[in-house]
Short mmCIF file of C-alpha atoms in Angstrom, two decimals:
data_model
loop_
_atom_site.label_atom_id
_atom_site.label_comp_id
_atom_site.label_asym_id
_atom_site.label_seq_id
_atom_site.Cartn_x
_atom_site.Cartn_y
_atom_site.Cartn_z
CA MET A 1 0.00 0.00 0.00
CA MET A 2 2.73 2.44 0.97
CA LYS A 3 4.77 1.63 -2.14
CA GLU A 4 1.86 2.62 -4.35
CA HIS A 5 1.57 5.97 -2.62
CA GLU A 6 5.31 6.60 -2.91
CA ALA A 7 5.22 5.76 -6.60
CA ARG A 8 2.44 8.29 -7.15
CA GLU A 9 4.32 10.95 -5.18
CA LEU A 10 7.41 10.32 -7.28
CA GLN A 11 5.39 10.61 -10.47
CA ILE A 12 3.96 13.94 -9.35
CA LEU A 13 7.43 15.20 -8.47
CA LYS A 14 8.79 14.15 -11.86
CA GLN A 15 5.86 15.83 -13.58
CA ARG A 16 6.39 19.05 -11.63
CA HIS A 17 10.09 18.92 -12.43
CA ALA A 18 9.37 18.46 -16.13
CA ILE A 19 6.99 21.43 -16.11
CA PHE A 20 9.54 23.50 -14.19
CA GLN A 21 12.19 22.72 -16.83
CA VAL A 22 10.25 24.42 -19.62
CA LEU A 23 9.55 27.62 -17.71
CA THR A 24 11.65 30.72 -18.19
CA PRO A 25 13.75 31.76 -15.18
CA GLU A 26 11.28 34.61 -14.71
CA GLN A 27 8.33 32.21 -14.54
CA GLN A 28 10.25 29.92 -12.20
CA GLN A 29 10.87 32.83 -9.85
CA GLN A 30 7.19 33.79 -9.93
CA LEU A 31 6.22 30.22 -9.17
CA LEU A 32 8.60 30.07 -6.23
CA ASN A 33 7.43 33.42 -4.90
CA HIS A 34 3.74 32.55 -5.10
CA LYS A 35 3.69 29.12 -3.50
CA PRO A 36 0.24 28.85 -1.94
CA ARG A 37 0.29 27.97 1.76
CA SER A 38 -3.15 26.42 1.49
CA HIS A 39 -5.47 25.28 -1.29
CA ASN A 40 -7.89 28.19 -1.17
CA GLN A 41 -7.78 30.37 -4.26
CA ASN A 42 -8.99 33.68 -2.84
CA GLY A 43 -5.50 34.98 -2.13
CA ARG A 44 -5.59 34.77 1.65
CA ALA A 45 -3.12 32.26 3.08
CA HIS A 46 -4.51 32.20 6.60
CA GLY A 47 -7.52 33.37 8.57
CA LYS A 48 -11.02 32.04 8.16
#
């Protein structure tokens, strides 16, 4: 069970890495600067 989960995690990481490779340095920087802390899309990281 755990192996399956790890395999999926690895696949996601590889996919992210592949996407990251094709971005311009500018886009990469934007991506790094705007890492969402949570999954809500309204711009607020914390506070409900």
